[in-house]
PDB file of C-alpha atoms in Angstrom:
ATOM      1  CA  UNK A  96       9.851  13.807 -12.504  1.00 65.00           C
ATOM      2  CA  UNK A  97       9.076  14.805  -8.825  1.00 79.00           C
ATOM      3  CA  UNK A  98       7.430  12.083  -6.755  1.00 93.00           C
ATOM      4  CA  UNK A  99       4.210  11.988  -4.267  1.00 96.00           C
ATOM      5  CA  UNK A 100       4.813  14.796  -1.837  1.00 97.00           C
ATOM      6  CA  UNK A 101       3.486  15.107   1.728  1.00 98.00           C
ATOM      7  CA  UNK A 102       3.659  17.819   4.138  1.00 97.00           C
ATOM      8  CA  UNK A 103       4.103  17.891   7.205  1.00 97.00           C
ATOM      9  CA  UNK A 104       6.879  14.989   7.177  1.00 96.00           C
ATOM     10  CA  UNK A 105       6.351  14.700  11.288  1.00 97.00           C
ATOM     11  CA  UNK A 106       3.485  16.095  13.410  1.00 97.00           C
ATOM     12  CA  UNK A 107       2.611  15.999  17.164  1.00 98.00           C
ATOM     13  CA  UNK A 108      -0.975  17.023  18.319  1.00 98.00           C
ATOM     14  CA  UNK A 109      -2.928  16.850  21.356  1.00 98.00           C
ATOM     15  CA  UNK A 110      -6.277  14.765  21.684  1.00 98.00           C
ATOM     16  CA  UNK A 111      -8.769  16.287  20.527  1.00 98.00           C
ATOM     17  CA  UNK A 112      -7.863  18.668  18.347  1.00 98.00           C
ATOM     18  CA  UNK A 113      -8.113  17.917  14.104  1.00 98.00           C
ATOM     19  CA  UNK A 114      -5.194  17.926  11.497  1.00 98.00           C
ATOM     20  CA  UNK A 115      -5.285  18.263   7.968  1.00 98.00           C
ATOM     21  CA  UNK A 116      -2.411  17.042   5.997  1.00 98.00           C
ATOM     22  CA  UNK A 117      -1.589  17.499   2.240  1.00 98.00           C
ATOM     23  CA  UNK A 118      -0.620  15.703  -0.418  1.00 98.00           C
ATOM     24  CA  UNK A 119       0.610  16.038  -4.108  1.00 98.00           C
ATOM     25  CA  UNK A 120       0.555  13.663  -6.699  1.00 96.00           C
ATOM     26  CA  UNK A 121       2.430  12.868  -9.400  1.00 95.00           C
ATOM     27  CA  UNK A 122       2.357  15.379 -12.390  1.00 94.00           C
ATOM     28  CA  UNK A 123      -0.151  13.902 -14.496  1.00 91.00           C
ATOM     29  CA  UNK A 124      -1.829  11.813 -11.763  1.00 92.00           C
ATOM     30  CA  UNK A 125      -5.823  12.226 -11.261  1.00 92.00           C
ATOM     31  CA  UNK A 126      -5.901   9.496  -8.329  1.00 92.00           C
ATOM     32  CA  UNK A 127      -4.716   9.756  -5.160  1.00 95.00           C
ATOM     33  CA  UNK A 128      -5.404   7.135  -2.089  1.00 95.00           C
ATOM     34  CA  UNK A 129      -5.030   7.579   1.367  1.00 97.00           C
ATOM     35  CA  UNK A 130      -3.903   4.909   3.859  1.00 97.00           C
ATOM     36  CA  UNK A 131      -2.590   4.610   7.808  1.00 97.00           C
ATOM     37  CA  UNK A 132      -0.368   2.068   8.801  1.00 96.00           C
ATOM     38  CA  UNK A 133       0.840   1.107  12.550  1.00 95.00           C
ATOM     39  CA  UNK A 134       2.068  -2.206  13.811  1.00 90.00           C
ATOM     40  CA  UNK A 135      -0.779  -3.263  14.874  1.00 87.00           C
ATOM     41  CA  UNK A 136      -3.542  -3.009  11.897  1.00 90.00           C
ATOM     42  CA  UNK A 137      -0.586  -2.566   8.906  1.00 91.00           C
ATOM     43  CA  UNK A 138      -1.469  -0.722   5.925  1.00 94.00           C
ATOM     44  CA  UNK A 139      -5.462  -0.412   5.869  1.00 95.00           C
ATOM     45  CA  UNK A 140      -7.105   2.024   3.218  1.00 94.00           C
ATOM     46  CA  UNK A 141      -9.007   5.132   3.665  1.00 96.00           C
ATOM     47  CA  UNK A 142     -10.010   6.326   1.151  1.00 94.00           C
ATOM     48  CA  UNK A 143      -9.273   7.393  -2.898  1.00 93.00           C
ATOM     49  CA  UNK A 144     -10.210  10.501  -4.782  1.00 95.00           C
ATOM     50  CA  UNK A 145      -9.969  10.434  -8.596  1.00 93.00           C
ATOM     51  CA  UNK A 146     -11.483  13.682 -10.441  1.00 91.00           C
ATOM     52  CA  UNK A 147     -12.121  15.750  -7.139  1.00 94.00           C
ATOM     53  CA  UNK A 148     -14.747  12.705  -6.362  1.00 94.00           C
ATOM     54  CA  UNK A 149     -14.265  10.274  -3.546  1.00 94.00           C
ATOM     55  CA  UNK A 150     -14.475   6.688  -5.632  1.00 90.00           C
ATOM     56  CA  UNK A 151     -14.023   4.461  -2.735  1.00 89.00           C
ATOM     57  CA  UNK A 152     -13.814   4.187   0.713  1.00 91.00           C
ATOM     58  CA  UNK A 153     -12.435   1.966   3.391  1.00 92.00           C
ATOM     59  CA  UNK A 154     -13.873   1.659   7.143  1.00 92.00           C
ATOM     60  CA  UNK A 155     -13.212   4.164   9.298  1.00 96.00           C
ATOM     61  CA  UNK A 156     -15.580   6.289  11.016  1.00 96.00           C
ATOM     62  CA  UNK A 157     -16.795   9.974   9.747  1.00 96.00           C
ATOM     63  CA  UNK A 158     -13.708  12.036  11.599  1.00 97.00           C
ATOM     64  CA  UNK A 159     -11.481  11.017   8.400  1.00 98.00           C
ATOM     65  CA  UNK A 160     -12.152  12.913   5.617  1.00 97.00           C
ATOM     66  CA  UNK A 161     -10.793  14.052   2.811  1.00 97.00           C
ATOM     67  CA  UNK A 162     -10.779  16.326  -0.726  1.00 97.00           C
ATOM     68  CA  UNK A 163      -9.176  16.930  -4.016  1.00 97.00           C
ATOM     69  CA  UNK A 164      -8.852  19.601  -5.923  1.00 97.00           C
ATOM     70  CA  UNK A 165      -8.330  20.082  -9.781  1.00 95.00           C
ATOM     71  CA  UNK A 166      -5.060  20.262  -9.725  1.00 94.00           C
ATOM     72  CA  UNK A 167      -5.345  16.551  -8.075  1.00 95.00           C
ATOM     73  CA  UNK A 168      -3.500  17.679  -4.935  1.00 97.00           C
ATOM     74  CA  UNK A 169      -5.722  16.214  -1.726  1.00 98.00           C
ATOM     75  CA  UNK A 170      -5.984  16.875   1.461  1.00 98.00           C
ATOM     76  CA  UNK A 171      -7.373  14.902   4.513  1.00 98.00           C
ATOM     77  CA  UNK A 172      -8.373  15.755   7.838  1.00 98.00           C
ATOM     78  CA  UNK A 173      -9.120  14.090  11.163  1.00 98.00           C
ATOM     79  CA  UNK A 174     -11.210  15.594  13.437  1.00 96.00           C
ATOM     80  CA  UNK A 175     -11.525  14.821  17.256  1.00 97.00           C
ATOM     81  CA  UNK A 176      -8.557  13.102  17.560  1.00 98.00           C
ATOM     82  CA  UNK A 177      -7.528  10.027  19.774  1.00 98.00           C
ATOM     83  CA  UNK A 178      -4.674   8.370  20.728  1.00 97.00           C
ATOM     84  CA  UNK A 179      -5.385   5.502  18.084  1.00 96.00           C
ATOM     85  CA  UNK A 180      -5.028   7.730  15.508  1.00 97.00           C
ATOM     86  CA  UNK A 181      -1.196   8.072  15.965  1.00 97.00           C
ATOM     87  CA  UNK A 182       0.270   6.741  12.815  1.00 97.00           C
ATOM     88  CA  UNK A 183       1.907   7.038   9.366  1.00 97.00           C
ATOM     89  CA  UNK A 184      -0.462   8.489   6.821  1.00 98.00           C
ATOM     90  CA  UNK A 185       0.784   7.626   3.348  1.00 97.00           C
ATOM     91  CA  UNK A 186      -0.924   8.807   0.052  1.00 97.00           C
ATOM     92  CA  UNK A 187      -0.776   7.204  -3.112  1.00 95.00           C
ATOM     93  CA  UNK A 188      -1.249   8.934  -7.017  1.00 94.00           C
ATOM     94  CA  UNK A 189      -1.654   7.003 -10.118  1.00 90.00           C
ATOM     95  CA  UNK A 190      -2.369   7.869 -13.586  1.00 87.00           C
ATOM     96  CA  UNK A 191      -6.153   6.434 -13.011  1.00 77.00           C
ATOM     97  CA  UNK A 192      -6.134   4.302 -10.435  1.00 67.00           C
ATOM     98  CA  UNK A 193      -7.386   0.680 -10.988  1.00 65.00           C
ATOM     99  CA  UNK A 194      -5.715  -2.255 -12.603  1.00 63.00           C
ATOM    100  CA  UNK A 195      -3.023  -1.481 -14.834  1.00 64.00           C
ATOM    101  CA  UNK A 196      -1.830   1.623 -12.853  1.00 74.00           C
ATOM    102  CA  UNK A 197       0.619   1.388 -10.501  1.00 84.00           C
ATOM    103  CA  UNK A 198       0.595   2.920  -7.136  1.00 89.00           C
ATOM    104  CA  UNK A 199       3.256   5.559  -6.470  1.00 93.00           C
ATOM    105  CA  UNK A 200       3.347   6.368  -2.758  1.00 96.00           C
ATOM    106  CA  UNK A 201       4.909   9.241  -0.738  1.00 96.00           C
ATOM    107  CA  UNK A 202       7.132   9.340   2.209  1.00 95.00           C
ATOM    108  CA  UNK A 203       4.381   9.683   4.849  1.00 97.00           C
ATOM    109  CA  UNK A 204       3.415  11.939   7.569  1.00 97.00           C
ATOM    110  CA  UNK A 205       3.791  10.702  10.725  1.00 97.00           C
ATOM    111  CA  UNK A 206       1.427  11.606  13.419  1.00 98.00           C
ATOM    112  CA  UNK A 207       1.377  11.749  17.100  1.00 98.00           C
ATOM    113  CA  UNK A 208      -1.417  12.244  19.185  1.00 98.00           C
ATOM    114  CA  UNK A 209      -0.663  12.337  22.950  1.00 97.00           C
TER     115      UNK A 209
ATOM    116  CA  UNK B  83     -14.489 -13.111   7.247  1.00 76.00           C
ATOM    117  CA  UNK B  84     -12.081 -11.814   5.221  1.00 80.00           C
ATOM    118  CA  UNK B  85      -8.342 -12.222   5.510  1.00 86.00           C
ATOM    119  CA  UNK B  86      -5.185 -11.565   3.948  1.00 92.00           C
ATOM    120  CA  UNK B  87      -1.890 -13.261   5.049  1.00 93.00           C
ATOM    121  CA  UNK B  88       1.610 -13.726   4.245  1.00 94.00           C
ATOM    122  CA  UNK B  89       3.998 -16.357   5.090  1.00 80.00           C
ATOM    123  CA  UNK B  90       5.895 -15.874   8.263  1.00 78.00           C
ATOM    124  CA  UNK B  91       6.235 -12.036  10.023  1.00 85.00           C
ATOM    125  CA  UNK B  92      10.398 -12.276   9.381  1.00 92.00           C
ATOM    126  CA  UNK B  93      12.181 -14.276   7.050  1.00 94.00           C
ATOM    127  CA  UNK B  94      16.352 -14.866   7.352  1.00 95.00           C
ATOM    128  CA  UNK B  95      17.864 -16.479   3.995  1.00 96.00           C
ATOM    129  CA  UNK B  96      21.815 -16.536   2.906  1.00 97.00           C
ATOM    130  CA  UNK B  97      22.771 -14.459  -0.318  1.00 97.00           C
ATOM    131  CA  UNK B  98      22.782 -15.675  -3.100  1.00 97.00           C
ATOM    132  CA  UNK B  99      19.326 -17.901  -2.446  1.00 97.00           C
ATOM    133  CA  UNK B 100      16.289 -18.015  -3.261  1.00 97.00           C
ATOM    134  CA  UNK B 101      13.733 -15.961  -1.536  1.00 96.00           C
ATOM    135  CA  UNK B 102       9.998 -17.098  -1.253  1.00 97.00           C
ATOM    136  CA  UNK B 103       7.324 -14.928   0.209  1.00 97.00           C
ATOM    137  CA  UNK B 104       3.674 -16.164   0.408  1.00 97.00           C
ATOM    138  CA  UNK B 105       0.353 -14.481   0.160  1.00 96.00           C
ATOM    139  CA  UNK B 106      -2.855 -16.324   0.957  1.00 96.00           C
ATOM    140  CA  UNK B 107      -6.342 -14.925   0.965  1.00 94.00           C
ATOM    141  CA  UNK B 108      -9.721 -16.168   1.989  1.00 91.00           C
ATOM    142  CA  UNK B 109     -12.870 -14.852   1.049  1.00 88.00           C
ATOM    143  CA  UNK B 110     -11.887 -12.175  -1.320  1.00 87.00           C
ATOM    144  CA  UNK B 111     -12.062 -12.396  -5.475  1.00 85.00           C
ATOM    145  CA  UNK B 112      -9.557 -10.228  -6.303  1.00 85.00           C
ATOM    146  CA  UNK B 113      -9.323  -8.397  -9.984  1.00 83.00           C
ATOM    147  CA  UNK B 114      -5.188  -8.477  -9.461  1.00 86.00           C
ATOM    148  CA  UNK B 115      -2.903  -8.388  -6.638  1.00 90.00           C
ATOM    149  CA  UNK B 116       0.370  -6.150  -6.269  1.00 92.00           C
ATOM    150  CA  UNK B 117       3.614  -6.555  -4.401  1.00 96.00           C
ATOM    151  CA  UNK B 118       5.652  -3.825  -2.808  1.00 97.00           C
ATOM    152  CA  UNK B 119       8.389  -3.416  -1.069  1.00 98.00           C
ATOM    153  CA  UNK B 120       8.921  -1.117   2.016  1.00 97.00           C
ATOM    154  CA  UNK B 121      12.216   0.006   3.660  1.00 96.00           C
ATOM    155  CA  UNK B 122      12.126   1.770   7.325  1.00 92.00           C
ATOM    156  CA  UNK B 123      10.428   5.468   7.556  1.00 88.00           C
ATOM    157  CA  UNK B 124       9.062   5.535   3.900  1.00 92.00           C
ATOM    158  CA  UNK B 125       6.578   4.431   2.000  1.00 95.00           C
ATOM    159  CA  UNK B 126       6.068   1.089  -0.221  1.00 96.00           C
ATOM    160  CA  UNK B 127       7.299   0.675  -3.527  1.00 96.00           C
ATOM    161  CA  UNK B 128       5.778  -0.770  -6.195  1.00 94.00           C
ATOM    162  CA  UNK B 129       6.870  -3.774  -7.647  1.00 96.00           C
ATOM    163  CA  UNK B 130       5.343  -6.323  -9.922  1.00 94.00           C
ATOM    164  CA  UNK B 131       1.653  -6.830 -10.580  1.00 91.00           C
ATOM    165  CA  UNK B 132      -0.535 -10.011 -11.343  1.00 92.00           C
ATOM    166  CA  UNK B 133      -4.300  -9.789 -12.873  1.00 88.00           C
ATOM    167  CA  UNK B 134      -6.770 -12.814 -11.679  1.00 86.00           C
ATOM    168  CA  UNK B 135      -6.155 -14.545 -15.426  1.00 89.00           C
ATOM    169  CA  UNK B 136      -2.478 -14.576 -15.459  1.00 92.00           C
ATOM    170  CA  UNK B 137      -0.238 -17.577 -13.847  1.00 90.00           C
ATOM    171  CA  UNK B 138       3.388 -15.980 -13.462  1.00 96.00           C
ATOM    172  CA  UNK B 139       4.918 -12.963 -13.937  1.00 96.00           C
ATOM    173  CA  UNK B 140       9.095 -11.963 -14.241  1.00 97.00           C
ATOM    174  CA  UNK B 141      10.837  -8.624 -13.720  1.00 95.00           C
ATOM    175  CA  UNK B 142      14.358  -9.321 -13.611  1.00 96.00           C
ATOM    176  CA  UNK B 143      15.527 -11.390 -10.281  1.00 97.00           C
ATOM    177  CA  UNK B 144      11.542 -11.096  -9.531  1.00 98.00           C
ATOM    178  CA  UNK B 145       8.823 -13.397 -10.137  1.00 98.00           C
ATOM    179  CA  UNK B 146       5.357 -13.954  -8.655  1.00 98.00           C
ATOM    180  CA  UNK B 147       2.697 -16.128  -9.661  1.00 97.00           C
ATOM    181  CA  UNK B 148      -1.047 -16.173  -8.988  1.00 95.00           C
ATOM    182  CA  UNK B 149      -2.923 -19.360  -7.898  1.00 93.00           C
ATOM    183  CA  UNK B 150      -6.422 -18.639  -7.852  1.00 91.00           C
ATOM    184  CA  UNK B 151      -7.871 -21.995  -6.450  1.00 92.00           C
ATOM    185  CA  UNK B 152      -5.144 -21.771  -3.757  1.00 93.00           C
ATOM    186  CA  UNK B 153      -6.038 -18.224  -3.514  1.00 94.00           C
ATOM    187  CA  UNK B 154      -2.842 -17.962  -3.430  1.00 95.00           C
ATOM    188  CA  UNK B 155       0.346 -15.322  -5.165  1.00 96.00           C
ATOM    189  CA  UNK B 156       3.924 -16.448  -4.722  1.00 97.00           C
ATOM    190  CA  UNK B 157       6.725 -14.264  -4.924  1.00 98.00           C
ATOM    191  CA  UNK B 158      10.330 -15.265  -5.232  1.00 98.00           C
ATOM    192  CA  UNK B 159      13.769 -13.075  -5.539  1.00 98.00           C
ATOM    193  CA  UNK B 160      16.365 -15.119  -6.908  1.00 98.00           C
ATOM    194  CA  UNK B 161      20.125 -14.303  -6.381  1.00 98.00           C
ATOM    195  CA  UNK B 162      18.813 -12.450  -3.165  1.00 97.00           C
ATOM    196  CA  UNK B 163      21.577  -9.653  -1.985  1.00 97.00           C
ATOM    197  CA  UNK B 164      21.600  -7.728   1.422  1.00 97.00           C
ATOM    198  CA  UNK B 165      19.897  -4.682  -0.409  1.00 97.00           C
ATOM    199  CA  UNK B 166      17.050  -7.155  -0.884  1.00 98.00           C
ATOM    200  CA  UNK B 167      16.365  -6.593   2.912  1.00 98.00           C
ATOM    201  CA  UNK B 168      13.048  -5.104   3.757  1.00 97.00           C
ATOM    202  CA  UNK B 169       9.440  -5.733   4.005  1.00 97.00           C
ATOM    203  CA  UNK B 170       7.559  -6.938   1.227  1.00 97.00           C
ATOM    204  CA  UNK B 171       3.984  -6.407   1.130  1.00 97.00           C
ATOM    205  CA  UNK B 172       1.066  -7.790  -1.109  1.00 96.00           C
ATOM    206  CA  UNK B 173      -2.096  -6.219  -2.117  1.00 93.00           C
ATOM    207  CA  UNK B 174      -5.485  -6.802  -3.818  1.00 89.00           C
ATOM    208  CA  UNK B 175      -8.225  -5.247  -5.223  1.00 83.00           C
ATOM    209  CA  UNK B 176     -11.495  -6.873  -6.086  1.00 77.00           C
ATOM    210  CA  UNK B 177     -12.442  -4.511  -8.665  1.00 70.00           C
ATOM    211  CA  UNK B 178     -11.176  -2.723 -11.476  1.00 66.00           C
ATOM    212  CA  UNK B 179     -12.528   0.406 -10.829  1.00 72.00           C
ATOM    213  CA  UNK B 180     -10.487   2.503  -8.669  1.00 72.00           C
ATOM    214  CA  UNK B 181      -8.460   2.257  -6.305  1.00 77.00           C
ATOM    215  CA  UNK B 182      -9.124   0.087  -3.005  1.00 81.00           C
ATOM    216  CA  UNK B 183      -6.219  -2.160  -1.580  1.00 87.00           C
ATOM    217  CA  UNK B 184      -5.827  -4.330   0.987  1.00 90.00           C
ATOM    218  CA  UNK B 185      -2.919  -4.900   2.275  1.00 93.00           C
ATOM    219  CA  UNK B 186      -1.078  -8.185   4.073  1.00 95.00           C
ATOM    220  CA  UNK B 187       0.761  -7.712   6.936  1.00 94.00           C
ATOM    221  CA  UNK B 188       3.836  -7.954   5.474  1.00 95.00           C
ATOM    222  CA  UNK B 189       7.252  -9.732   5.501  1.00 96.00           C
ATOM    223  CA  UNK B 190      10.344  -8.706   7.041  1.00 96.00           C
ATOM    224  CA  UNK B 191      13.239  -9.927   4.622  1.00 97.00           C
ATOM    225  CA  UNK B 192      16.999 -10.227   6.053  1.00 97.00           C
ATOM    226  CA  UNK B 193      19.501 -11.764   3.503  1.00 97.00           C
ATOM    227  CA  UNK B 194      22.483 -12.087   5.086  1.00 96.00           C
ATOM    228  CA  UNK B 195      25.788 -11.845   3.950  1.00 92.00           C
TER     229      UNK B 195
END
């Protein structure tokens, strides 16, 4: 079966201005997670969706946000964007999320902001 | 405060060893804790997971175990191979519900021919 899929692979934007990027679970999968990672912080956790509901959150301020829909696909945006928020973006699905469920994650978008 | 950390940043070994990566925690109770690998450009794979009650687990050349009082989760590759290379990552969660993981920094594995 297909994997996680995110679009747009790569993306360059200018400070300032907001992104949304997509992403589509697993067939089957009602959680999806969110996460950046750079070399600096690593892999820290945004936030996770399950249901069209946000379930958890990480800590990052109010520009990150995000949405599911009922076909599970999600979406998350950044809004005012800075130069810190150049990064990879990764999403994970899983059936339920939780224990027992393992995380499938995509390929990432990678953004620029310059 | 809370930390997660693993072993070393980079870790060479020979093939055909024994690989052993190290997770240590402080001040988190976590539910279970994950390992995944990661290889350049894309994203982590999982690989074995560990609940709070359980003391070792095997997939094939893999095994981790889960020290609780050390706060603690070991994870070793035995036989290691060149493919083996990449970074290995561990994860927690301090619930059940959901999904919420943090994430070590990572190791770098190089097995070298």
């Amino acid at each position: 079966k297909a994997g996680v899929t995110q679009t747009p692979r790569y993306l360059i934007k200018t400070r300032g201005q907001q992104v949304t990027l997509s992403c589509s679970p697993i067939s089957g999968h009602r959680s999806v997670s969110w996460y950046q990672q750079t070399p600096g912080q690593g892999l820290q956790f945004l936030f996770e969706y399950f249901s069209e509901t946000q379930r958890n959150k990480g800590n990052f301020p109010g520009r990150f946000s995000g949405r599911q829909f009922s076909n599970s696909r999600s979406e998350m945006n950044v809004s005012t964007l800075e130069l810190g928020d150049s990064a990879l973006y990764l999403c994970a699905s899983s059936l339920t999320g939780g224990q027992n469920t393992e995380a499938f994650f995509g390929q990432g978008t990678r953004l620029t902001v310059v | 405060s809370q930390k997660i950390e693993q072993n070393s940043e980079a870790l060479n070994i020979q093939e055909g060893k024994t690989a052993t990566l190290t997770c240590n925690y402080t001040n988190y109770s976590p539910a279970y804790l994950q390992w995944y690998r990661q290889d350049p450009g894309r994203g982590p794979v999982f690989l074995l997971l560990i609940r709070e009650n359980e003391k070792e687990k095997r997939k094939e050349r893999l095994k981790v175990t889960f020290d609780t009082t050390l706060k603690q989760s070991l994870f070793h590759i035995t036989a290691s191979q060149p493919a083996d290379s990449a970074t290995y990552l561990c994860a927690l969660d301090e619930d059940n519900y959901g999904q919420n993981f943090v994430f070590g920094p990572g190791t770098r594995l190089s097995v070298l021919p």
